[in-house]
Structure formats: structure tokens, C-alpha cells
PDB file of N, CA and C in Angstrom:
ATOM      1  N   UNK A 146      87.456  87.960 102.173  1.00 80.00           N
ATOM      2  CA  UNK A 146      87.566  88.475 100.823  1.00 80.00           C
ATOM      3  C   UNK A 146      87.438  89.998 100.843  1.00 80.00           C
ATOM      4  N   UNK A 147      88.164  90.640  99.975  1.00 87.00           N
ATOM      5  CA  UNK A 147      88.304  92.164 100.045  1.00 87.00           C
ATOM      6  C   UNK A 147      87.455  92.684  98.412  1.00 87.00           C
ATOM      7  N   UNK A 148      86.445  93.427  99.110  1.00 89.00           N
ATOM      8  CA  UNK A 148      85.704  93.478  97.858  1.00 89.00           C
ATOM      9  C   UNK A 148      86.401  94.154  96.392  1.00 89.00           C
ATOM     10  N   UNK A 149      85.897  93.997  95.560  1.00 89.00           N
ATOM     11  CA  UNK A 149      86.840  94.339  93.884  1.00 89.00           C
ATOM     12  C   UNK A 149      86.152  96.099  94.260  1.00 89.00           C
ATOM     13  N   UNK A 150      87.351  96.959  94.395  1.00 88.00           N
ATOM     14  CA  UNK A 150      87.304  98.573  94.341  1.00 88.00           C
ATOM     15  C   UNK A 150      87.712  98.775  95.942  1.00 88.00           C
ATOM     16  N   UNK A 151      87.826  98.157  96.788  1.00 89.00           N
ATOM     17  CA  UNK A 151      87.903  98.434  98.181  1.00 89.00           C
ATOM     18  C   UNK A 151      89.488  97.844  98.455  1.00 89.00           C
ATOM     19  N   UNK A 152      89.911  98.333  99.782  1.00 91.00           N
ATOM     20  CA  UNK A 152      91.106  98.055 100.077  1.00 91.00           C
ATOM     21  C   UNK A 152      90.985  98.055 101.416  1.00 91.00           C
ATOM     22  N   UNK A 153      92.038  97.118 102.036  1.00 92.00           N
ATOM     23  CA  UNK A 153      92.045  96.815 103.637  1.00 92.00           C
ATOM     24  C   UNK A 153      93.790  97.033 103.955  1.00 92.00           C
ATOM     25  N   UNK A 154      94.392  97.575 105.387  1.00 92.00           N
ATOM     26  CA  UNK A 154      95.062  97.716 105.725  1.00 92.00           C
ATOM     27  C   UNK A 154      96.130  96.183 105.842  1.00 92.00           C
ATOM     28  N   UNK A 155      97.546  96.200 105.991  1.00 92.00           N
ATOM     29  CA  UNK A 155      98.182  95.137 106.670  1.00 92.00           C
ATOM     30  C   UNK A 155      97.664  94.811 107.844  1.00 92.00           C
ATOM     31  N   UNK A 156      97.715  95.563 108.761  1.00 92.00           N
ATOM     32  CA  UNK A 156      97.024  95.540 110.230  1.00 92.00           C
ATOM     33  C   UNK A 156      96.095  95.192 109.907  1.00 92.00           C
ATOM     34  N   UNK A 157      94.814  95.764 109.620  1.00 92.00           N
ATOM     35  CA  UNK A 157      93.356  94.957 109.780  1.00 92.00           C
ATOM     36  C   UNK A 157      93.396  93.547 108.969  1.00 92.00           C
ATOM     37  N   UNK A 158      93.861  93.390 108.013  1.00 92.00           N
ATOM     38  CA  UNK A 158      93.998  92.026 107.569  1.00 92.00           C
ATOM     39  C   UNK A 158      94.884  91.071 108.919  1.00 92.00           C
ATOM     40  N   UNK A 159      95.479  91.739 109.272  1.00 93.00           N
ATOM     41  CA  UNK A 159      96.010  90.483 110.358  1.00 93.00           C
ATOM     42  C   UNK A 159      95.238  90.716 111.578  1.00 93.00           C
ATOM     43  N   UNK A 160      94.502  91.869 111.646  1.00 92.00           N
ATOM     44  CA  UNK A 160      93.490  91.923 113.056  1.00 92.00           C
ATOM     45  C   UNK A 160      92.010  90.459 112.581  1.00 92.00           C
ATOM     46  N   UNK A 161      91.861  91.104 111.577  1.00 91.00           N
ATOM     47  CA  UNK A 161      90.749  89.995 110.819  1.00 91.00           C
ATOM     48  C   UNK A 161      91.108  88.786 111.114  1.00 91.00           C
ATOM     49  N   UNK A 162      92.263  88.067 110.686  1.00 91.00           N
ATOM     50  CA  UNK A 162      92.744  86.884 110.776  1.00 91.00           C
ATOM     51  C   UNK A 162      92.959  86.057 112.662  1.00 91.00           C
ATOM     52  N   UNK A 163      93.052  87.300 113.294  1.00 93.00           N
ATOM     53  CA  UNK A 163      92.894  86.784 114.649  1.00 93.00           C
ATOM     54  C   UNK A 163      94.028  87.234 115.294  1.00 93.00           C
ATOM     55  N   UNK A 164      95.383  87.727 114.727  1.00 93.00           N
ATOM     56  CA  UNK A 164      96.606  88.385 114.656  1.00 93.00           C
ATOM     57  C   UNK A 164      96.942  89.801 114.891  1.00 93.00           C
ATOM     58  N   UNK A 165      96.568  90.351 115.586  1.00 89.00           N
ATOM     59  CA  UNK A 165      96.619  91.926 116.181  1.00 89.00           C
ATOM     60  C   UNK A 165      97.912  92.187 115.455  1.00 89.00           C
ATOM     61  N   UNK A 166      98.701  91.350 115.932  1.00 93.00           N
ATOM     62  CA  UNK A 166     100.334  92.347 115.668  1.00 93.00           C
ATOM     63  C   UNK A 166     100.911  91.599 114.735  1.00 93.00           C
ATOM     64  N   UNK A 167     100.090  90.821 113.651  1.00 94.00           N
ATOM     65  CA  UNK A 167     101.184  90.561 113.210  1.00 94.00           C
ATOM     66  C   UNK A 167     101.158  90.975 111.509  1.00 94.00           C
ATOM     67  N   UNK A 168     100.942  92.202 111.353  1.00 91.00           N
ATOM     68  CA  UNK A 168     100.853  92.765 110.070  1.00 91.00           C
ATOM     69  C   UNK A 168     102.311  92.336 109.157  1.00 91.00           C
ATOM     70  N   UNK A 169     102.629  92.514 109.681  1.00 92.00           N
ATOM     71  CA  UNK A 169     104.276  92.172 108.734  1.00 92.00           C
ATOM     72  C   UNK A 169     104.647  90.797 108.316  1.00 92.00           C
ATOM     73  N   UNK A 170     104.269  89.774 109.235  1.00 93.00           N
ATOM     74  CA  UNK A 170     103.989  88.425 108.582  1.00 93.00           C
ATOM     75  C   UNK A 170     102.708  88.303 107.631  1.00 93.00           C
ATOM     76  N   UNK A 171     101.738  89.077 107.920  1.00 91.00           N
ATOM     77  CA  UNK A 171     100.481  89.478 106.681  1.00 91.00           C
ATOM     78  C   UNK A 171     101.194  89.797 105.047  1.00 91.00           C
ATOM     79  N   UNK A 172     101.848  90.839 105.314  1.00 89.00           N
ATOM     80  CA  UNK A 172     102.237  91.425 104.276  1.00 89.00           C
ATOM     81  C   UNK A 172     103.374  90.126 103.931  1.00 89.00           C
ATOM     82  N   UNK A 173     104.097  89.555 104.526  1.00 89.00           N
ATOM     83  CA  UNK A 173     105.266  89.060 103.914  1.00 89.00           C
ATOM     84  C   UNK A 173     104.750  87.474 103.348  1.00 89.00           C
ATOM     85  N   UNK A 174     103.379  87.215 103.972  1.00 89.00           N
ATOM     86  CA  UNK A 174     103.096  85.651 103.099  1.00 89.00           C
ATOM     87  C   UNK A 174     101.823  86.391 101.714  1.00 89.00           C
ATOM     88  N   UNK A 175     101.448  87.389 101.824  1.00 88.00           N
ATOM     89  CA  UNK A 175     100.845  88.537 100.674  1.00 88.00           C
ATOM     90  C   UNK A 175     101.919  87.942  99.388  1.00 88.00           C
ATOM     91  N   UNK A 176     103.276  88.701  99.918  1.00 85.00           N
ATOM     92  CA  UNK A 176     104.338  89.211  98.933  1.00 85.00           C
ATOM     93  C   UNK A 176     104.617  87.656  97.984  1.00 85.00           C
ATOM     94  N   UNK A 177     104.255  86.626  98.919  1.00 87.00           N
ATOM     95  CA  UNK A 177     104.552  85.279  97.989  1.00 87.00           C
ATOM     96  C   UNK A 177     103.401  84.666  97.570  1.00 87.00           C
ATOM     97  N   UNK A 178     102.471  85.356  97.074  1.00 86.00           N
ATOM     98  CA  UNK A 178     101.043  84.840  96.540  1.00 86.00           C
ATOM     99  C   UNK A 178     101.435  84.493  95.198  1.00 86.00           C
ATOM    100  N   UNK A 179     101.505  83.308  94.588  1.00 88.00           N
ATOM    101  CA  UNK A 179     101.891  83.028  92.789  1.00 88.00           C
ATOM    102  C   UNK A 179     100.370  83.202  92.390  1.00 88.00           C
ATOM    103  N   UNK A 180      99.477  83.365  92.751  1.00 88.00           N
ATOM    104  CA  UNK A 180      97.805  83.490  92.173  1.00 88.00           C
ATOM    105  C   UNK A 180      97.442  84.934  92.441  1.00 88.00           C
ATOM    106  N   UNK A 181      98.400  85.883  91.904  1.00 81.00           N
ATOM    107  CA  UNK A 181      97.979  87.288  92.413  1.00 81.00           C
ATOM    108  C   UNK A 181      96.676  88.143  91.580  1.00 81.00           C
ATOM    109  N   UNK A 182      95.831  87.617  90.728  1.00 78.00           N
ATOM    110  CA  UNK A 182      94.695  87.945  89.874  1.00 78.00           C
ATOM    111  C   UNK A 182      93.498  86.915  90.846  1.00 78.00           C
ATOM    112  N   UNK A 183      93.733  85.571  91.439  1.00 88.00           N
ATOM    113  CA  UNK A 183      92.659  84.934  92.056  1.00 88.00           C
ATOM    114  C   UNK A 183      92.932  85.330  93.397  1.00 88.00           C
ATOM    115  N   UNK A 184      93.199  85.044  94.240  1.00 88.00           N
ATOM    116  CA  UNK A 184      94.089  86.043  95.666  1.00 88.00           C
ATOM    117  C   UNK A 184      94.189  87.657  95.363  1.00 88.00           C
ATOM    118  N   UNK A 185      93.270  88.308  95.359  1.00 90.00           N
ATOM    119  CA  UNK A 185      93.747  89.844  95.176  1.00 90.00           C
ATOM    120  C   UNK A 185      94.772  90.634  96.210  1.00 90.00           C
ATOM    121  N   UNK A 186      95.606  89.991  96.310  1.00 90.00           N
ATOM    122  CA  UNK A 186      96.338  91.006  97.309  1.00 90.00           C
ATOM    123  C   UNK A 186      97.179  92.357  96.876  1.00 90.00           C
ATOM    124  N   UNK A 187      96.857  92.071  95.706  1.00 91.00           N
ATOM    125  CA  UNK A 187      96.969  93.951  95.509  1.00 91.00           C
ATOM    126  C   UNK A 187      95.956  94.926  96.450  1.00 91.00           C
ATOM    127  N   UNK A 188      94.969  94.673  96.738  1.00 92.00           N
ATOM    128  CA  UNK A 188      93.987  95.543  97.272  1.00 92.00           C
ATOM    129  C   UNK A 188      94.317  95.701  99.156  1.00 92.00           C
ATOM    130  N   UNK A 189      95.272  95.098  99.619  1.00 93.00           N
ATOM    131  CA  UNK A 189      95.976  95.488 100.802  1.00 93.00           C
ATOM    132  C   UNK A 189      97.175  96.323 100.516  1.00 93.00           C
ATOM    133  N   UNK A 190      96.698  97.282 101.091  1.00 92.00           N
ATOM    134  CA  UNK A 190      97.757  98.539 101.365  1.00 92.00           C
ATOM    135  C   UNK A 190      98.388  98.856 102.571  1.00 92.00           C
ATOM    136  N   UNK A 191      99.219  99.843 103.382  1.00 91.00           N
ATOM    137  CA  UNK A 191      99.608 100.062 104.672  1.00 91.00           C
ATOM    138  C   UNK A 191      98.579 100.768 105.237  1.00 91.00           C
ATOM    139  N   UNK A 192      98.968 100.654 106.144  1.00 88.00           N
ATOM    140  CA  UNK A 192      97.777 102.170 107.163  1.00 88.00           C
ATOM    141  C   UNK A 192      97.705 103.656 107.001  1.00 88.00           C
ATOM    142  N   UNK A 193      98.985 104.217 106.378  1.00 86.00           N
ATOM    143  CA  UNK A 193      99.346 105.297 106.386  1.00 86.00           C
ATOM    144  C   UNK A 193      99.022 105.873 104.834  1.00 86.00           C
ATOM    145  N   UNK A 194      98.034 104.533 104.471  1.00 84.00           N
ATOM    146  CA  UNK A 194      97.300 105.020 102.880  1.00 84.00           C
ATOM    147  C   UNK A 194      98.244 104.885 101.367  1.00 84.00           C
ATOM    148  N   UNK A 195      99.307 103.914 101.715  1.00 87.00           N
ATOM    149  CA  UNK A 195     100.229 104.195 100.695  1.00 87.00           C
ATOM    150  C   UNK A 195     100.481 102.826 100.215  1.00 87.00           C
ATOM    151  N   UNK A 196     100.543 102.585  98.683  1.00 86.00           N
ATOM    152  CA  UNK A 196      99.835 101.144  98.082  1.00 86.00           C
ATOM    153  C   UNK A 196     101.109  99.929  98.863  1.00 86.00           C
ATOM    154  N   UNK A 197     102.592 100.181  99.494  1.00 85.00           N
ATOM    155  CA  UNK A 197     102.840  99.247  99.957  1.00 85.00           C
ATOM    156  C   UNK A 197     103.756  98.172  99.086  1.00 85.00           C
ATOM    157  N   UNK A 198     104.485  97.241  99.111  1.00 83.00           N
ATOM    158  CA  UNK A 198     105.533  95.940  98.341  1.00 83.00           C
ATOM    159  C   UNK A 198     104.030  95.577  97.963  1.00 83.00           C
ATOM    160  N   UNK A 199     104.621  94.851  96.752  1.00 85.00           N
ATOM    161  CA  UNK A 199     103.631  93.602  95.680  1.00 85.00           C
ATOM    162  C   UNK A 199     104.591  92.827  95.455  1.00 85.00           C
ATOM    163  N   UNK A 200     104.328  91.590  95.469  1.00 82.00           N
ATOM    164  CA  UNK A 200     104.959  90.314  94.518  1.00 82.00           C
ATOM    165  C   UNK A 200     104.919  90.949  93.656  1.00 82.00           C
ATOM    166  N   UNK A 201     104.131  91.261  92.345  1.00 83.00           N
ATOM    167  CA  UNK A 201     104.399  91.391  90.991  1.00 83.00           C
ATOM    168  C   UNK A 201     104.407  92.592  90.958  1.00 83.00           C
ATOM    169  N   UNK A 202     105.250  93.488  91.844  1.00 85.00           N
ATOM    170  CA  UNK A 202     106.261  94.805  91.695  1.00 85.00           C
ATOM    171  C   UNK A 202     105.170  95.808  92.250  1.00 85.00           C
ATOM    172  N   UNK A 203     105.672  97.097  92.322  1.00 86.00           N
ATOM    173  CA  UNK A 203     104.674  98.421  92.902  1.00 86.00           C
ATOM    174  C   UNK A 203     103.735  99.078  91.427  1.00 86.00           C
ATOM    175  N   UNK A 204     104.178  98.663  90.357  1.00 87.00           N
ATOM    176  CA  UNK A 204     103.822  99.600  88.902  1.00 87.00           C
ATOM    177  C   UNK A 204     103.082  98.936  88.955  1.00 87.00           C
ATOM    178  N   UNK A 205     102.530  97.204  89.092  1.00 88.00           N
ATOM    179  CA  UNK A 205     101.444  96.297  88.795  1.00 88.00           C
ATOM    180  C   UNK A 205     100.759  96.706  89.792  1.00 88.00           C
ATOM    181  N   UNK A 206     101.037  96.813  90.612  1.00 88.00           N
ATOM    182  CA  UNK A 206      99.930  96.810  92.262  1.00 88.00           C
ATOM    183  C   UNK A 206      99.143  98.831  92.042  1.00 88.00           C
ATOM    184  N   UNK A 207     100.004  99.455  91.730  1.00 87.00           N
ATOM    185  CA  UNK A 207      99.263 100.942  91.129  1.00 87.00           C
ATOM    186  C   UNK A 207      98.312 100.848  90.354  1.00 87.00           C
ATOM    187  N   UNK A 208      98.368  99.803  89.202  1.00 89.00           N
ATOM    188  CA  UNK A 208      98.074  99.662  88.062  1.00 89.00           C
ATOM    189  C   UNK A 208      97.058  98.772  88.469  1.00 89.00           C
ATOM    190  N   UNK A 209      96.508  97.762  89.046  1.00 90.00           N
ATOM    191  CA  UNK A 209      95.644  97.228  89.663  1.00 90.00           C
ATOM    192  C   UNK A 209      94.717  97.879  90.383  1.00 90.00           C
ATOM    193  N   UNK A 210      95.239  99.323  91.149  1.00 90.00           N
ATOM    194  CA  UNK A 210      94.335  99.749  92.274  1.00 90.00           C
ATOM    195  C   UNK A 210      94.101 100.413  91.336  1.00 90.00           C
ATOM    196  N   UNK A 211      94.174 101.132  90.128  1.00 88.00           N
ATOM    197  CA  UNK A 211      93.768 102.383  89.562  1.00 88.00           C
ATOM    198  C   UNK A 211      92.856 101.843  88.473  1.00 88.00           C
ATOM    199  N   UNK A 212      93.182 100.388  87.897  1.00 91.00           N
ATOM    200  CA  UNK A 212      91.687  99.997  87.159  1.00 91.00           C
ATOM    201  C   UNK A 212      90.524  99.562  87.893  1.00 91.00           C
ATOM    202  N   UNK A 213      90.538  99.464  88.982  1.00 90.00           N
ATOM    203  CA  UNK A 213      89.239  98.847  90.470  1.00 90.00           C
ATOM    204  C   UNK A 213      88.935  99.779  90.744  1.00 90.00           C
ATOM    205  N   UNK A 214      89.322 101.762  90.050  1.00 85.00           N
ATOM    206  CA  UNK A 214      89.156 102.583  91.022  1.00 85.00           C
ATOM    207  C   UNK A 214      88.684 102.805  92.306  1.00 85.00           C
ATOM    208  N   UNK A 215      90.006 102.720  92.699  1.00 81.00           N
ATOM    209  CA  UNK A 215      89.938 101.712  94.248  1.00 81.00           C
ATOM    210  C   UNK A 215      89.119 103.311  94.977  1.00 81.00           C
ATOM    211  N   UNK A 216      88.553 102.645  96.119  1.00 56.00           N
ATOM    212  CA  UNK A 216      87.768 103.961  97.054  1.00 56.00           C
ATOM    213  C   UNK A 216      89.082 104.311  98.107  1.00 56.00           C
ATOM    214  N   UNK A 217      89.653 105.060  97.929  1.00 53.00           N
ATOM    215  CA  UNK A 217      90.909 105.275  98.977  1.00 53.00           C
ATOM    216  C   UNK A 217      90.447 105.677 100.442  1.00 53.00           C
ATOM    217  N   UNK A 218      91.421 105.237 101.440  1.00 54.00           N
ATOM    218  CA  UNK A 218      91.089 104.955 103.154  1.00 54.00           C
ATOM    219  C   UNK A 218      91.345 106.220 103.486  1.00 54.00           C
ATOM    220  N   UNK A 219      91.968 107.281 102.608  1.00 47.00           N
ATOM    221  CA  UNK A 219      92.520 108.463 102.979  1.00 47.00           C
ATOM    222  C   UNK A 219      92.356 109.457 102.415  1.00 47.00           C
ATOM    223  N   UNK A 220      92.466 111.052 102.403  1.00 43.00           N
ATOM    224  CA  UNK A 220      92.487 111.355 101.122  1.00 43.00           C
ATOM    225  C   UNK A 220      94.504 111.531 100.622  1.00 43.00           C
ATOM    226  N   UNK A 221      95.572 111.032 101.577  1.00 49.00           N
ATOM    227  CA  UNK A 221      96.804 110.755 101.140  1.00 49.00           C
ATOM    228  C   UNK A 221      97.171 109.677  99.428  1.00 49.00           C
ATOM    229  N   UNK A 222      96.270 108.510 100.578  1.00 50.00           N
ATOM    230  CA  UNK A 222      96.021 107.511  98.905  1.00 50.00           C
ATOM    231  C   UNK A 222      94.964 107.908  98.028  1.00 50.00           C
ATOM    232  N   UNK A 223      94.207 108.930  97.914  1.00 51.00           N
ATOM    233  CA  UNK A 223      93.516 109.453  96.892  1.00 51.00           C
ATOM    234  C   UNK A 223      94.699 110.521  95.902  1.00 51.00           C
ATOM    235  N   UNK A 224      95.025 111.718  96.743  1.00 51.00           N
ATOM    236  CA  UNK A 224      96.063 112.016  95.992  1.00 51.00           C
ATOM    237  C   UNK A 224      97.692 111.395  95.465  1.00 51.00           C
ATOM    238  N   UNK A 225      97.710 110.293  95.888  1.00 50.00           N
ATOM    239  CA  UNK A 225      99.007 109.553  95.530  1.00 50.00           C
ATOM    240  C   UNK A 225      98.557 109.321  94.010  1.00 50.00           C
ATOM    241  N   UNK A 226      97.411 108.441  93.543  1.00 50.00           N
ATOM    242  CA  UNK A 226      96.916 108.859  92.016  1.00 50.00           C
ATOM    243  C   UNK A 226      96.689 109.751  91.582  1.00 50.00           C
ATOM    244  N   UNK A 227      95.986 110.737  92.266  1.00 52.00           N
ATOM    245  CA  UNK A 227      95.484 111.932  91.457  1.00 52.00           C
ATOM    246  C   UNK A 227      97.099 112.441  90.760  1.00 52.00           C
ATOM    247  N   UNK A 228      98.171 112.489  91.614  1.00 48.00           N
ATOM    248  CA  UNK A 228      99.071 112.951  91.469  1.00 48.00           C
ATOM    249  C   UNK A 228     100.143 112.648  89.711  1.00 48.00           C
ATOM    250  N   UNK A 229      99.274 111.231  89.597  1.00 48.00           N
ATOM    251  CA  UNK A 229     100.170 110.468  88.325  1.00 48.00           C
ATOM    252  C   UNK A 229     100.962 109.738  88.920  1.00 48.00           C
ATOM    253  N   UNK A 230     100.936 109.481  90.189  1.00 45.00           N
ATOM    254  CA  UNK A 230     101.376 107.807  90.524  1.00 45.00           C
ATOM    255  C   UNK A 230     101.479 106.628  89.682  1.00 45.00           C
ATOM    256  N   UNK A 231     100.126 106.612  89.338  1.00 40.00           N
ATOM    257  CA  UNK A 231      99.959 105.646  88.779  1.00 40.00           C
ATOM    258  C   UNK A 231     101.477 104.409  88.000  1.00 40.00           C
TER     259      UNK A 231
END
């Protein structure tokens, strides 16, 4: 479970799972979550700090990390909001 305000990488979610390399099958069974409010997978982002595909689009998944005021892994994904991302 990824705590409510925190965010975990594709990679470390598939390192977690036991899966070193397989971030992209992470992200691509993510992208088909129909329970995306009980399953938070909005709160997985890429490595490179940048919020990443959502099932229920990139404006919902912004819009998700910016009411959790999420603690960003970077300061890249800190200024991607500061910026008006949102």
C-alpha cells in the first residue's frame, strides 16, 4: 500500500513486487485498474519524477496528486505543480 500523500516509482513498485525489470508491465496492469479511488494508482509515478499514463486520463491523476499534496521524489515533480500543471 502506498501511503495517502506519498508516491512510489514504476520501478520500485515492480522491484517491491519481486520484479526488478518489469516496470512497464507494472504500469500497464496500473493503467487497467476499474477501482482507481480503492487501488490508488494514481500515486505511482515514473522515476524521472513526472506523474506518468492514468486509466482515468493525466488531468485526473494531476488532480489526485495535487489534493494528497503529494510529497514529491524530486524537486522536477515539485515544480511540475508549482508550475500550474495541475
Amino acid at each position: 500500500s502506498i501511503p495517502y500523500g506519498k508516491t512510489v516509482s514504476y520501478r520500485k513498485l515492480a522491484s517491491l513486487a519481486g520484479y526488478r525489470k518489469a516496470w512497464r508491465a507494472a504500469g500497464s496492469a496500473l493503467k487497467k485498474n476499474p477501482v482507481i479511488l480503492i487501488v490508488p494508482c494514481h500515486r505511482v509515478i515514473r522515476s524521472d519524477g513526472n506523474p506518468g499514463e492514468f486509466g482515468g486520463g493525466k488531468k485526473v491523476k494531476k488532480f489526485l496528486l495535487s489534493l494528497e499534496k503529494v510529497s514529491p521524489p524530486d524537486t522536477r515533480f515539485k515544480n511540475y505543480f508549482k508550475n500550474g500543471a495541475r
